[in-house]
Short mmCIF file of C-alpha atoms in Angstrom, two decimals:
data_model
loop_
_atom_site.label_atom_id
_atom_site.label_comp_id
_atom_site.label_asym_id
_atom_site.label_seq_id
_atom_site.Cartn_x
_atom_site.Cartn_y
_atom_site.Cartn_z
CA MET X 15 -17.90 -0.14 -10.57
CA THR X 16 -16.32 -3.54 -10.75
CA SER X 17 -13.83 -5.48 -8.74
CA VAL X 18 -12.00 -8.66 -8.79
CA ASP X 19 -13.31 -11.36 -6.30
CA HIS X 20 -11.00 -12.16 -3.37
CA ASP X 21 -9.47 -15.44 -3.67
CA THR X 22 -6.16 -16.04 -1.81
CA THR X 23 -5.61 -19.47 -3.52
CA SER X 24 -5.67 -18.09 -6.96
CA ALA X 25 -2.70 -19.16 -9.04
CA TRP X 26 -2.58 -15.88 -10.96
CA LEU X 27 -2.03 -13.80 -7.77
CA THR X 28 1.88 -14.00 -8.09
CA PRO X 29 4.42 -11.33 -8.55
CA TYR X 30 6.63 -11.09 -11.73
CA ARG X 31 10.18 -9.59 -11.53
CA PRO X 32 11.59 -8.26 -14.80
CA LEU X 33 15.16 -9.17 -15.63
CA PHE X 34 18.01 -6.69 -15.10
CA PHE X 35 15.56 -3.87 -14.22
CA GLU X 36 16.89 -1.21 -11.82
CA MET X 37 13.85 1.35 -11.59
CA LEU X 38 10.45 -0.01 -12.76
CA ALA X 39 8.67 3.21 -13.65
CA GLY X 40 6.02 2.34 -16.24
CA ILE X 41 3.60 -0.40 -17.15
CA THR X 42 0.94 -0.59 -19.94
CA ARG X 43 -1.31 -3.37 -21.40
CA ILE X 44 -0.19 -4.27 -24.96
CA ARG X 45 -2.69 -7.11 -25.58
CA ASP X 46 -4.52 -9.78 -23.52
CA ASP X 47 -2.01 -11.46 -21.08
CA CYS X 48 0.75 -9.09 -21.96
CA VAL X 49 2.17 -5.93 -20.47
CA LEU X 50 5.00 -3.64 -21.52
CA LEU X 51 7.42 -2.42 -18.72
CA SER X 52 9.79 0.33 -18.75
CA ASP X 53 12.99 1.06 -16.74
CA SER X 54 13.55 4.63 -16.16
CA SER X 55 17.15 4.21 -15.00
CA ARG X 56 18.46 2.33 -17.88
CA GLY X 57 15.84 3.11 -20.57
CA LEU X 58 14.86 -0.58 -20.94
CA LEU X 59 11.65 -2.00 -22.35
CA THR X 60 10.42 -5.44 -22.05
CA GLU X 61 7.20 -7.29 -22.86
CA VAL X 62 5.94 -9.70 -20.17
CA ASN X 63 3.60 -12.55 -21.00
CA LEU X 64 1.50 -12.91 -17.76
CA LYS X 65 0.37 -16.40 -18.76
CA SER X 66 3.70 -18.00 -19.27
CA GLU X 67 5.54 -15.55 -17.04
CA THR X 68 8.22 -14.97 -19.53
CA GLU X 69 9.67 -11.79 -21.18
CA GLN X 70 10.95 -10.71 -24.51
CA PHE X 71 11.48 -7.62 -26.75
CA SER X 72 12.22 -7.76 -30.44
CA LYS X 73 12.12 -4.19 -31.48
CA SER X 74 15.21 -1.92 -31.69
CA TYR X 75 15.19 1.43 -29.95
CA SER X 76 17.37 4.04 -28.41
CA VAL X 77 17.66 3.72 -24.62
CA ASN X 78 17.99 7.51 -24.45
CA ASP X 79 14.33 7.74 -25.54
CA TYR X 80 13.08 5.96 -22.56
CA ALA X 81 15.64 6.87 -19.90
CA ASP X 82 14.07 8.98 -17.17
CA VAL X 83 10.58 8.41 -18.79
CA SER X 84 8.03 8.74 -15.91
CA SER X 85 5.15 6.70 -17.51
CA ILE X 86 4.18 4.80 -20.68
CA CYS X 87 0.83 4.01 -22.30
CA TYR X 88 -0.10 1.81 -25.25
CA ALA X 89 -3.04 2.73 -27.46
CA ASP X 90 -4.22 2.07 -31.00
CA GLY X 91 -0.81 0.65 -32.06
CA LYS X 92 1.07 3.58 -30.64
CA LEU X 93 3.38 3.85 -27.57
CA TYR X 94 3.01 7.07 -25.55
CA SER X 95 5.59 8.16 -22.98
CA THR X 96 6.09 11.22 -20.72
CA TYR X 97 9.31 12.92 -20.04
CA GLN X 98 9.58 16.19 -17.85
CA ASN X 99 6.64 18.22 -19.27
CA LYS X 100 6.53 16.53 -22.76
CA VAL X 101 4.45 13.78 -24.22
CA TYR X 102 6.20 11.59 -26.97
CA VAL X 103 4.65 8.94 -29.26
CA ALA X 104 6.17 5.99 -31.35
CA ASN X 105 4.59 3.51 -33.71
CA TYR X 106 4.24 0.10 -32.00
CA HIS X 107 2.96 -1.84 -34.98
CA GLU X 108 4.11 -5.49 -35.34
CA THR X 109 5.58 -4.54 -38.76
CA ASP X 110 7.86 -1.75 -37.43
CA ASP X 111 11.13 -3.21 -36.22
CA ARG X 112 12.19 0.07 -34.64
CA LEU X 113 10.65 2.47 -32.15
CA LYS X 114 11.11 6.18 -33.11
CA ASN X 115 9.87 8.87 -30.79
CA THR X 116 8.53 11.92 -31.89
CA LEU X 117 7.35 14.97 -29.79
CA LEU X 118 3.55 14.95 -29.49
CA LEU X 119 2.74 17.56 -26.92
CA THR X 120 4.33 20.01 -24.46
CA VAL X 121 2.40 20.90 -21.31
CA ARG X 122 3.42 24.23 -19.90
CA ASP X 123 3.23 25.88 -16.42
CA ARG X 124 1.78 22.74 -14.73
CA GLY X 125 4.99 20.94 -13.47
CA ASP X 126 6.52 17.75 -14.79
CA LEU X 127 4.19 14.96 -16.11
CA THR X 128 4.11 11.76 -14.03
CA GLY X 129 1.48 9.63 -15.61
CA ILE X 130 -0.51 9.12 -18.87
CA ALA X 131 -3.62 7.19 -19.99
CA VAL X 132 -4.95 7.56 -23.47
CA THR X 133 -8.50 6.90 -24.69
CA GLU X 134 -10.11 7.38 -28.11
CA GLN X 135 -10.87 11.10 -27.47
CA THR X 136 -8.64 12.12 -24.68
CA ILE X 137 -5.03 11.98 -23.32
CA TYR X 138 -5.20 11.97 -19.54
CA LEU X 139 -2.17 13.28 -17.67
CA THR X 140 -1.16 13.58 -13.99
CA THR X 141 1.61 16.06 -12.78
CA ASP X 142 3.87 16.35 -9.89
CA GLN X 143 1.71 19.32 -8.67
CA GLN X 144 -1.09 16.85 -7.98
CA LEU X 145 -3.13 17.94 -11.01
CA ILE X 146 -5.15 15.71 -13.27
CA LEU X 147 -5.32 17.14 -16.81
CA ALA X 148 -7.40 16.22 -19.92
CA CYS X 149 -6.06 16.83 -23.44
CA ASP X 150 -8.38 16.76 -26.29
CA ARG X 151 -6.72 14.58 -29.04
CA GLN X 152 -8.10 16.66 -31.83
CA THR X 153 -7.73 20.23 -30.63
CA GLU X 154 -4.80 19.50 -28.08
CA SER X 155 -6.49 21.83 -25.70
CA ILE X 156 -5.69 20.98 -22.08
CA THR X 157 -8.17 21.26 -19.10
CA GLU X 158 -7.52 20.77 -15.44
CA ILE X 159 -10.20 18.38 -14.40
CA GLY X 160 -9.18 17.75 -10.79
CA THR X 161 -6.54 17.13 -8.13
CA THR X 162 -5.40 14.29 -6.06
CA PRO X 163 -5.05 14.36 -2.32
CA GLY X 164 -1.74 12.40 -2.10
CA LYS X 165 1.76 13.56 -2.12
CA GLY X 166 3.55 11.14 -4.54
CA ILE X 167 1.46 11.01 -7.74
CA ASP X 168 3.19 8.51 -10.13
CA ASP X 169 0.96 7.11 -12.77
CA LEU X 170 -2.72 6.52 -13.87
CA CYS X 171 -4.71 4.38 -16.17
CA TYR X 172 -8.40 4.27 -17.59
CA PHE X 173 -10.41 1.36 -16.34
CA ASN X 174 -14.17 0.80 -16.58
CA GLY X 175 -14.86 4.45 -17.33
CA ASP X 176 -12.73 5.81 -14.40
CA LEU X 177 -9.15 7.00 -13.86
CA PHE X 178 -7.14 5.05 -11.32
CA VAL X 179 -4.34 7.15 -9.99
CA VAL X 180 -1.36 5.63 -8.24
CA ASP X 181 0.39 7.47 -5.31
CA SER X 182 3.64 6.01 -4.27
CA LYS X 183 4.07 7.84 -0.89
CA GLU X 184 0.40 7.15 0.20
CA GLN X 185 0.85 3.53 -1.16
CA THR X 186 -2.76 4.07 -2.44
CA VAL X 187 -4.68 4.02 -5.74
CA TYR X 188 -7.30 6.76 -6.07
CA CYS X 189 -10.55 6.06 -8.18
CA PHE X 190 -11.21 9.38 -10.00
CA ASP X 191 -14.90 9.63 -11.28
CA LEU X 192 -14.83 11.40 -14.85
CA GLU X 193 -18.44 12.37 -14.51
CA THR X 194 -18.17 14.16 -11.24
CA ASN X 195 -14.34 14.90 -11.47
CA THR X 196 -13.89 13.82 -7.84
CA ILE X 197 -12.06 10.95 -6.02
CA ILE X 198 -14.77 8.48 -5.13
CA TYR X 199 -12.85 5.86 -3.21
CA GLU X 200 -9.21 4.75 -2.53
CA ILE X 201 -7.42 1.32 -2.46
CA LEU X 202 -4.51 0.39 -0.43
CA THR X 203 -1.85 -1.39 -2.40
CA PRO X 204 -0.43 -4.48 -0.68
CA PHE X 205 3.22 -3.25 -1.15
CA ASP X 206 5.03 0.04 -0.69
CA ASN X 207 6.22 2.42 -3.40
CA PRO X 208 3.87 1.54 -6.27
CA THR X 209 5.04 3.35 -9.54
CA GLY X 210 2.60 2.42 -12.35
CA ILE X 211 -0.74 0.85 -13.09
CA THR X 212 -2.43 -0.72 -15.95
CA ALA X 213 -5.56 -2.77 -16.73
CA VAL X 214 -5.22 -6.12 -18.78
CA TYR X 215 -7.31 -9.05 -19.46
CA SER X 216 -5.88 -12.11 -17.81
CA THR X 217 -6.89 -15.62 -18.95
CA LYS X 218 -5.88 -16.97 -15.52
CA ALA X 219 -8.31 -14.68 -13.73
CA LYS X 220 -10.86 -14.79 -16.57
CA GLN X 221 -11.38 -11.12 -16.39
CA GLU X 222 -9.67 -7.67 -16.67
CA VAL X 223 -7.28 -7.03 -13.69
CA LEU X 224 -5.52 -3.94 -12.43
CA TYR X 225 -1.69 -4.71 -12.42
CA VAL X 226 0.49 -2.28 -10.32
CA ALA X 227 4.14 -1.87 -10.80
CA TYR X 228 6.61 -1.60 -7.73
CA SER X 229 10.06 -0.39 -7.25
CA ARG X 230 11.16 -0.25 -3.70
CA PRO X 231 14.34 -0.28 -1.72
CA SER X 232 15.96 -3.73 -1.14
CA PHE X 233 19.19 -5.50 -0.66
CA GLU X 234 21.26 -8.25 -2.27
CA VAL X 235 23.66 -10.78 -1.25
CA TYR X 236 26.65 -11.43 -3.57
CA ASP X 237 30.01 -13.21 -3.71
CA THR X 238 32.90 -10.80 -3.31
CA GLY X 239 35.01 -12.81 -5.76
CA ASP X 240 37.78 -13.35 -3.26
CA SER X 241 39.85 -16.60 -3.19
CA GLU X 242 37.92 -17.55 0.06
CA PHE X 243 34.21 -17.85 -0.38
CA GLN X 244 32.75 -14.76 1.19
CA LEU X 245 29.36 -13.14 1.10
CA GLN X 246 28.44 -9.60 1.62
CA ILE X 247 25.13 -7.62 1.67
CA GLN X 248 24.56 -4.55 -0.34
CA THR X 249 22.15 -2.23 1.51
CA HIS X 250 19.52 -0.34 -0.32
CA TYR X 251 20.63 3.23 0.54
CA GLY X 252 23.62 5.16 -0.87
CA SER X 253 25.57 7.91 0.58
CA GLU X 254 22.72 10.43 0.07
CA ARG X 255 19.87 7.92 0.74
CA GLU X 256 19.57 7.06 -2.91
CA TRP X 257 18.66 3.63 -3.64
CA THR X 258 21.51 1.34 -4.73
CA VAL X 259 19.38 -1.76 -5.02
CA ALA X 260 15.61 -1.89 -5.84
CA ASP X 261 13.22 -4.63 -5.76
CA ASN X 262 11.11 -4.34 -9.02
CA PHE X 263 7.94 -6.38 -9.58
CA ILE X 264 4.42 -6.34 -10.84
CA TYR X 265 1.47 -7.77 -8.88
CA PRO X 266 -2.37 -7.69 -9.37
CA LEU X 267 -4.46 -5.28 -7.30
CA VAL X 268 -7.40 -7.15 -6.04
CA TYR X 269 -10.00 -4.95 -4.38
CA LYS X 270 -13.83 -4.95 -3.41
CA LEU X 271 -15.83 -1.85 -2.72
CA ASP X 272 -18.24 -2.27 0.17
CA GLU X 273 -20.60 0.74 -0.05
CA ALA X 274 -22.62 -0.27 3.03
CA HIS X 275 -19.60 -0.03 5.37
CA LYS X 276 -17.89 2.70 3.21
CA THR X 277 -14.76 0.56 2.88
CA VAL X 278 -12.54 -0.75 0.19
CA LEU X 279 -10.75 -4.04 0.88
CA SER X 280 -7.73 -5.15 -1.07
CA ASN X 281 -5.45 -8.15 -1.53
CA GLY X 282 -6.68 -10.57 1.12
CA VAL X 283 -4.16 -13.00 2.66
CA LEU X 284 -4.64 -15.94 5.07
CA VAL X 285 -2.67 -15.62 8.11
CA GLU X 286 -1.99 -18.44 10.66
CA MET X 287 -1.17 -17.17 14.16
CA TYR X 288 -0.55 -18.89 17.49
CA TYR X 289 -0.83 -17.79 21.02
CA VAL X 290 0.72 -20.14 23.52
CA GLU X 291 1.52 -19.93 27.23
CA LYS X 292 3.93 -22.27 29.09
CA LEU X 293 3.22 -22.97 32.75
CA TYR X 294 6.52 -23.33 34.42
CA ALA X 295 6.69 -21.97 37.89
CA LEU X 296 9.89 -20.40 39.37
CA PRO X 297 11.44 -22.44 42.14
CA GLU X 298 10.60 -19.69 44.84
CA VAL X 299 6.93 -19.70 43.65
CA ALA X 300 6.70 -23.51 43.77
CA ASP X 301 8.17 -23.66 47.25
CA ALA X 302 5.67 -21.18 48.49
CA HIS X 303 2.71 -22.70 46.45
CA PRO X 304 3.25 -26.32 45.62
CA SER X 305 0.06 -26.63 43.66
CA VAL X 306 -2.80 -24.40 42.27
CA GLU X 307 -6.47 -25.51 41.92
CA ASN X 308 -9.41 -24.12 39.75
CA LEU X 309 -7.33 -21.73 37.95
CA GLU X 310 -8.92 -19.83 35.07
CA TRP X 311 -6.74 -18.21 32.40
CA LYS X 312 -7.96 -15.85 29.77
CA ILE X 313 -6.36 -15.13 26.29
CA SER X 314 -7.83 -12.58 23.78
CA LEU X 315 -8.86 -13.82 20.60
CA PRO X 316 -8.63 -12.12 16.98
CA MET X 317 -11.61 -10.04 16.50
CA ASN X 318 -13.81 -9.94 13.42
CA SER X 319 -13.77 -6.42 11.86
CA ASP X 320 -14.21 -4.63 8.55
CA ARG X 321 -10.77 -5.63 7.58
CA GLN X 322 -10.41 -9.24 8.94
CA HIS X 323 -12.45 -12.37 9.65
CA LEU X 324 -11.69 -15.18 11.93
CA VAL X 325 -11.81 -18.36 9.63
CA SER X 326 -11.00 -21.04 12.16
CA LEU X 327 -9.80 -21.57 15.78
CA GLU X 328 -8.54 -24.61 17.58
CA LYS X 329 -6.99 -25.05 20.99
CA ILE X 330 -3.46 -26.12 21.73
CA GLY X 331 -2.77 -28.33 24.81
CA GLY X 332 -4.94 -30.56 27.10
CA PHE X 333 -6.94 -27.98 28.98
CA ASP X 334 -10.57 -27.33 28.26
CA MET X 335 -11.03 -24.10 26.18
CA ALA X 336 -14.35 -22.01 26.23
CA ILE X 337 -15.12 -18.74 24.49
CA GLU X 338 -16.31 -15.82 26.54
CA GLU X 339 -17.52 -12.37 25.18
CA ILE X 340 -16.76 -9.21 27.21
CA ALA X 341 -19.56 -6.86 26.26
CA GLU X 342 -18.04 -3.77 27.89
CA GLU X 343 -15.00 -4.05 25.62
CA GLU X 344 -16.81 -3.76 22.29
CA HIS X 345 -18.00 -7.45 22.49
CA ARG X 346 -14.43 -8.78 22.52
CA LYS X 347 -14.07 -12.49 22.74
CA VAL X 348 -11.47 -14.35 24.81
CA ALA X 349 -10.47 -17.98 25.17
CA VAL X 350 -10.98 -19.30 28.62
CA PHE X 351 -8.83 -22.12 29.83
CA SER X 352 -9.92 -24.16 32.93
CA ILE X 353 -7.00 -25.69 34.88
CA PRO X 354 -8.48 -27.81 37.62
CA LYS X 355 -5.14 -28.67 39.38
CA LEU X 356 -1.50 -28.23 38.68
CA ASP X 357 1.64 -29.43 40.69
CA LEU X 358 3.92 -26.61 40.29
CA HIS X 359 7.09 -28.70 41.30
CA SER X 360 6.68 -31.42 38.74
CA GLU X 361 4.20 -30.33 35.98
CA ARG X 362 5.11 -28.25 32.93
CA ARG X 363 2.19 -27.67 30.67
CA ILE X 364 1.43 -25.50 27.51
CA PHE X 365 -1.97 -24.17 26.37
CA GLY X 366 -3.21 -21.70 23.89
CA TRP X 367 -4.70 -21.40 20.59
CA LYS X 368 -4.09 -21.55 16.75
CA ALA X 369 -6.16 -19.29 14.51
CA THR X 370 -6.47 -18.69 10.82
CA VAL X 371 -7.51 -15.09 9.92
CA HIS X 372 -8.44 -13.78 6.45
CA MET X 373 -6.91 -10.09 6.45
CA PHE X 374 -7.13 -7.36 3.93
CA GLY X 375 -5.78 -3.96 3.35
CA ILE X 376 -8.64 -1.41 4.01
CA ARG X 377 -9.37 2.16 3.06
CA HIS X 378 -12.35 4.04 4.56
CA CYS X 379 -14.37 6.18 2.13
CA LEU X 380 -14.53 9.36 4.24
CA ALA X 381 -16.81 12.16 3.17
CA GLN X 382 -14.94 15.20 4.12
CA GLU X 383 -17.69 17.63 3.66
CA THR X 384 -19.82 15.87 6.36
CA ALA X 385 -16.94 15.83 8.86
CA ARG X 386 -17.32 17.88 11.96
CA GLU X 387 -15.89 18.50 15.43
CA LEU X 388 -16.58 15.94 18.09
CA THR X 389 -19.24 16.88 20.74
CA GLU X 390 -18.21 16.79 24.42
CA ASP X 391 -20.15 13.55 24.73
CA GLU X 392 -18.26 12.02 21.88
CA ARG X 393 -14.93 13.24 23.33
CA LEU X 394 -15.82 11.33 26.52
CA GLN X 395 -16.93 8.32 24.67
CA PHE X 396 -13.68 8.10 22.69
CA SER X 397 -11.37 9.40 25.49
CA ARG X 398 -9.46 6.11 25.69
CA TYR X 399 -8.02 6.76 22.22
CA LEU X 400 -6.79 10.24 23.30
CA LYS X 401 -4.74 9.25 26.12
CA ASN X 402 -1.22 10.65 26.31
CA GLU X 403 0.94 7.47 26.29
CA ASP X 404 4.63 7.24 26.64
CA GLN X 405 6.59 8.91 23.99
CA LEU X 406 3.49 10.62 22.45
CA ASP X 407 4.55 13.82 24.36
CA MET X 408 1.15 15.47 23.89
CA ASP X 409 1.73 17.67 26.87
CA ARG X 410 4.98 19.02 25.53
CA GLU X 411 4.94 22.61 24.30
CA SER X 412 6.87 21.86 21.07
CA VAL X 413 4.48 19.24 20.10
CA GLN X 414 1.41 21.44 20.66
CA LYS X 415 3.07 24.11 18.74
CA ALA X 416 3.67 21.87 15.81
CA ALA X 417 0.14 20.86 15.71
CA LYS X 418 -1.12 24.35 15.69
CA ASP X 419 1.53 25.36 12.93
CA ALA X 420 0.19 22.40 10.89
CA VAL X 421 -3.49 23.62 10.90
CA GLN X 422 -2.92 27.44 10.88
CA HIS X 423 -3.45 27.71 7.23
CA LEU X 424 -7.06 26.14 7.39
CA LYS X 425 -9.71 28.69 6.75
CA GLY X 426 -13.50 28.90 7.56
CA SER X 427 -15.36 25.71 8.31
CA ASP X 428 -12.13 23.59 7.49
CA ARG X 429 -10.72 24.74 10.95
CA HIS X 430 -13.49 22.70 12.61
CA ASN X 431 -13.26 19.78 10.11
CA ILE X 432 -11.49 16.80 11.77
CA ILE X 433 -10.45 15.08 8.51
CA LYS X 434 -9.02 18.45 7.10
CA LYS X 435 -7.02 18.90 10.32
CA ALA X 436 -5.64 15.34 10.23
CA GLU X 437 -4.65 15.78 6.62
CA ALA X 438 -2.98 19.10 7.46
CA ILE X 439 -0.84 17.46 10.22
CA ARG X 440 -0.08 14.45 7.81
CA ASP X 441 1.23 17.12 5.23
CA TYR X 442 3.11 18.92 7.77
CA ILE X 443 4.98 15.64 8.68
CA TYR X 444 5.71 14.78 4.94
CA GLU X 445 7.14 18.19 4.55
CA LYS X 446 9.25 18.25 7.74
CA ILE X 447 10.23 14.76 8.45
CA THR X 448 12.02 11.92 6.62
CA TYR X 449 11.28 8.32 7.73
CA ARG X 450 14.17 6.02 8.60
CA MET X 451 13.97 2.63 10.31
CA ASP X 452 16.22 2.35 13.43
CA SER X 453 16.56 -0.25 16.21
CA TYR X 454 15.24 2.29 18.67
CA SER X 455 12.22 4.58 19.01
CA ASP X 456 12.44 8.42 19.60
CA GLY X 457 9.57 10.23 21.33
CA THR X 458 7.48 12.78 19.34
CA ALA X 459 9.18 15.82 20.85
CA ASP X 460 12.71 14.41 19.99
CA VAL X 461 11.58 13.71 16.52
CA LEU X 462 10.23 17.16 15.80
CA ARG X 463 13.49 18.47 17.43
#
């Protein structure tokens, strides 16, 4: 297993947005520093030079051949594409001026195809039934080699001997081991709604890099064309919640597998954050207490964890700042400000900290087969995470019934497997609930109702 080193200052960690694309669905390597992109809405194809960040396409083709195509893959001078339950192929040699699709393969009784990856001996396919298939290129025999745990399988690619499977709903890339035919780890993508993936050598990164394609809801601002200059915003949902405007781009997927901590970190970013207090007493407080002395003020600090690291910290304001550790709160550190004396009538003071934090996406490598129920001692140890807070509605009959309904299909030892139960509840939510961003928040019972 290999991964790209994390470096948030690298110039090659930049997105590229293809021109005139409406729904970026496919991406595949053509050669070093060059990928081919497909637009499933318009049937467009374009080559993107990752080094110069320019695009061109000189071949002629029928847009009908690539409209509604779910995935593309280039291999050995040929361009493979998937449409419904069929695989098509076209010659992509430099001497061929026109792409001509021919039917290569029909996959029956396994749903529609969502992704394709081609090696010397095998064509790998994913379907909307979460199946991973292997088709022998000589015999055309098809074998089911595995399934994926997600709900929105979109594409896959062959990279370093493994298959990397993109799931748009989970915002996740699954690494599928072809020796064991199992998912061995997961990578969180930095953006939502990934639709395609490929591996391509980048001269900027000086190594082979995974590039992920994204097509996600967006909006645009445009001039109405009226005599008076006027701008309007086109939202990203239509009358039936279909996207009317999409943000289409490709971006490197940078990740690191930490086997010791059983985590996978992805696409680190540097975040600068501030926490500042202003001492400004209300008149009635200042009248009752004209001054304060020996005041100590504590402010929590960003913690070091598996997914983030505190790079730098400096104080803001003129008060002395010390660092204190609170052992009983998982060794949480706080900034302690000492305020010797303050005239509340006349003094206005600010104090706080500025921090730089290196943050990553994180996925934990959970071994489902070793999961078990919590013991009573563990329940007490973690009880603070199980408190029924406002709007969780854990004591409501409808919420408890929904939880029981979600896990009722589990059999045998799975009924006592915490991860299996959590996944069952997740799947129940996916099936029953559609997410929408509002300016208010409903409680769990209201959402279920």
